[in-house]
Tab-separated table of C-alpha atoms in Angstrom:
chain	number	residue	atom	x	y	z
A	1	MET	CA	48.272	51.405	116.701
A	2	SER	CA	45.096	51.195	115.352
A	3	VAL	CA	42.620	49.116	113.359
A	4	ALA	CA	42.723	50.158	110.120
A	5	SER	CA	46.073	51.133	109.708
A	6	THR	CA	46.314	47.932	111.161
A	7	GLN	CA	44.496	46.265	108.168
A	8	GLN	CA	45.836	48.864	105.858
A	9	ALA	CA	49.428	47.244	106.698
A	10	VAL	CA	47.836	44.111	106.074
A	11	VAL	CA	46.587	44.509	102.418
A	12	ALA	CA	49.814	46.508	100.879
A	13	ALA	CA	52.043	43.480	103.223
A	14	GLU	CA	49.712	40.499	100.868
A	15	PRO	CA	50.841	41.472	97.500
A	16	THR	CA	54.579	41.802	98.685
A	17	ARG	CA	53.822	37.768	99.199
A	18	GLU	CA	51.993	37.102	95.933
A	19	SER	CA	54.906	38.598	94.231
A	20	LEU	CA	57.119	36.521	96.026
A	21	ASP	CA	55.098	33.030	95.044
A	22	VAL	CA	55.350	34.496	91.322
A	23	LEU	CA	58.984	34.866	91.678
A	24	ASP	CA	59.717	32.100	93.724
A	25	GLN	CA	57.451	29.989	90.850
A	26	LEU	CA	60.101	31.515	87.965
A	27	MET	CA	63.093	30.370	89.042
A	28	LYS	CA	61.776	26.945	89.173
A	29	PRO	CA	63.510	24.952	86.029
A	30	GLU	CA	60.608	23.342	84.428
A	31	VAL	CA	58.675	26.472	84.476
A	32	GLN	CA	61.767	28.766	82.436
A	33	GLU	CA	61.237	25.654	80.495
A	34	SER	CA	58.110	26.107	80.313
A	35	LEU	CA	57.961	29.759	79.713
A	36	THR	CA	60.813	28.927	76.722
A	37	VAL	CA	58.651	27.210	74.981
A	38	LEU	CA	55.939	29.387	74.595
A	39	VAL	CA	58.666	31.832	73.819
A	40	GLU	CA	59.427	30.054	71.304
A	41	ASN	CA	56.047	29.429	69.310
A	42	LEU	CA	54.482	32.252	69.814
A	43	PRO	CA	54.133	33.530	66.043
A	44	LYS	CA	51.924	30.371	65.858
A	45	LEU	CA	50.295	30.381	69.427
A	46	ALA	CA	48.918	33.546	67.753
A	47	GLU	CA	48.614	32.246	64.215
A	48	MET	CA	46.024	30.301	66.518
A	49	VAL	CA	44.834	33.567	67.701
A	50	THR	CA	43.651	34.632	64.831
A	51	ILE	CA	42.100	31.880	63.395
A	52	LEU	CA	40.577	30.927	66.512
A	53	THR	CA	38.768	34.336	66.758
A	54	LYS	CA	38.110	34.551	62.923
A	55	THR	CA	35.948	30.980	63.720
A	56	TYR	CA	34.542	32.048	67.262
A	57	ASP	CA	33.064	35.931	65.193
A	58	LEU	CA	31.989	33.008	62.408
A	59	VAL	CA	30.184	30.957	64.515
A	60	GLN	CA	28.713	34.117	66.893
A	61	ASN	CA	27.370	35.522	63.634
A	62	VAL	CA	26.173	32.553	62.006
A	63	ALA	CA	24.109	31.690	65.577
A	64	THR	CA	22.921	34.211	66.045
A	65	ASP	CA	21.722	34.582	62.450
A	66	ARG	CA	17.734	34.472	62.656
A	67	VAL	CA	17.728	34.323	57.895
A	68	PHE	CA	20.201	31.252	58.333
A	69	ILE	CA	19.055	29.921	61.062
A	70	GLU	CA	15.153	29.440	60.239
A	71	ASP	CA	16.939	28.505	56.368
A	72	ILE	CA	18.767	25.494	58.542
A	73	LYS	CA	15.645	24.315	59.830
A	74	GLY	CA	13.851	23.748	56.179
A	75	GLY	CA	16.145	22.570	55.090
A	76	VAL	CA	16.219	19.670	57.842
A	77	GLU	CA	12.502	20.157	57.719
A	78	GLU	CA	12.141	19.694	53.687
A	79	PHE	CA	14.892	15.921	54.058
A	80	VAL	CA	12.654	15.126	57.165
A	81	LYS	CA	9.609	15.156	56.490
A	82	PRO	CA	9.774	12.836	54.131
A	83	ILE	CA	10.692	10.104	55.320
A	84	GLN	CA	8.592	11.276	58.670
A	85	ASP	CA	5.642	10.773	56.342
A	86	THR	CA	6.918	6.755	55.211
A	87	ALA	CA	7.313	5.660	58.621
A	88	LYS	CA	4.372	6.701	60.225
A	89	ASN	CA	2.196	5.556	57.046
A	90	LEU	CA	4.354	2.038	57.204
A	91	ALA	CA	3.199	1.807	61.156
A	92	SER	CA	-0.454	2.609	60.408
A	93	ALA	CA	-0.277	-0.326	57.793
A	94	ALA	CA	0.870	-2.569	60.258
A	95	ILE	CA	-1.110	-1.626	62.131
A	96	GLU	CA	-4.259	-2.252	60.665
A	97	ALA	CA	-2.911	-5.598	59.027
A	98	ASN	CA	-2.409	-6.274	62.852
A	99	ASP	CA	-6.145	-5.069	64.090
A	100	ARG	CA	-7.568	-7.444	60.693
A	101	ALA	CA	-5.174	-10.381	61.216
A	102	GLN	CA	-5.935	-10.417	64.649
A	103	ASP	CA	-10.261	-10.097	62.786
A	104	GLU	CA	-9.407	-12.562	60.668
A	105	SER	CA	-9.599	-16.911	62.000
A	106	THR	CA	-9.967	-18.575	58.217
A	107	THR	CA	-7.501	-20.943	57.765
A	108	ILE	CA	-5.268	-20.139	54.044
A	109	GLY	CA	-4.864	-23.404	52.671
A	110	LEU	CA	-2.625	-24.166	49.456
A	111	PHE	CA	-5.053	-23.252	46.334
A	112	GLY	CA	-5.290	-19.944	48.558
A	113	LEU	CA	-1.429	-19.300	49.019
A	114	LEU	CA	-1.114	-20.252	45.172
A	115	LYS	CA	-3.750	-17.295	45.053
A	116	MET	CA	-1.647	-15.233	46.738
A	117	LEU	CA	1.331	-14.971	44.923
A	118	LYS	CA	-1.108	-13.581	41.618
A	119	ASP	CA	-1.376	-10.342	44.081
A	120	PRO	CA	1.793	-7.883	42.899
A	121	GLN	CA	2.451	-6.720	45.739
A	122	VAL	CA	3.383	-10.433	47.302
A	123	GLN	CA	5.133	-10.873	44.327
A	124	LYS	CA	7.080	-6.976	45.038
A	125	MET	CA	8.173	-8.453	48.801
A	126	PHE	CA	9.353	-11.776	47.171
A	127	ARG	CA	11.576	-10.257	44.684
A	128	PHE	CA	13.091	-7.808	47.280
A	129	SER	CA	13.610	-10.559	49.292
A	130	GLN	CA	15.904	-12.910	47.089
A	131	ALA	CA	18.195	-9.193	46.189
A	132	PHE	CA	18.031	-8.957	49.784
A	133	LEU	CA	19.593	-12.267	50.543
A	134	ASP	CA	21.365	-12.072	46.929
A	135	VAL	CA	23.134	-9.831	48.067
A	136	LEU	CA	24.189	-10.824	52.128
A	137	ALA	CA	25.265	-13.787	49.934
A	138	GLU	CA	27.693	-11.709	48.141
A	139	ARG	CA	29.025	-9.866	51.553
A	140	GLN	CA	29.212	-13.191	53.124
A	141	GLN	CA	31.160	-14.636	50.067
A	142	GLN	CA	33.280	-11.568	49.845
A	143	ARG	CA	34.379	-11.774	53.040
A	144	GLN	CA	35.545	-15.579	53.292
């Protein structure tokens, strides 16, 4: 027998072995029960596949729509930009205040504190601090 005919015989025998393996699998009771459940749920599965297909198509269209992507990007930037600017402004002010405080070596006395109490920013800070502490106290009372 030639090598070519031997290889053809082996190739021809493989599907038969695979077919037997599949048939052996199908004969198992747990596989038959699973197939029964699948057949009973085919209408639901078909509906789910339809919904998933529609969802996939929608996501695919949205993901490839450059105009939509640019609109979303612009919307996010409009939302984030003011927050980013405020954070940068506060960080810059904190750095500058730290530099000034490091350079200043004078002692602030009682009269200096009384003078600072008239500053509108100090008053604003005190009002905020008082309101913040009031809110914390109310929440703590609600928990008890």
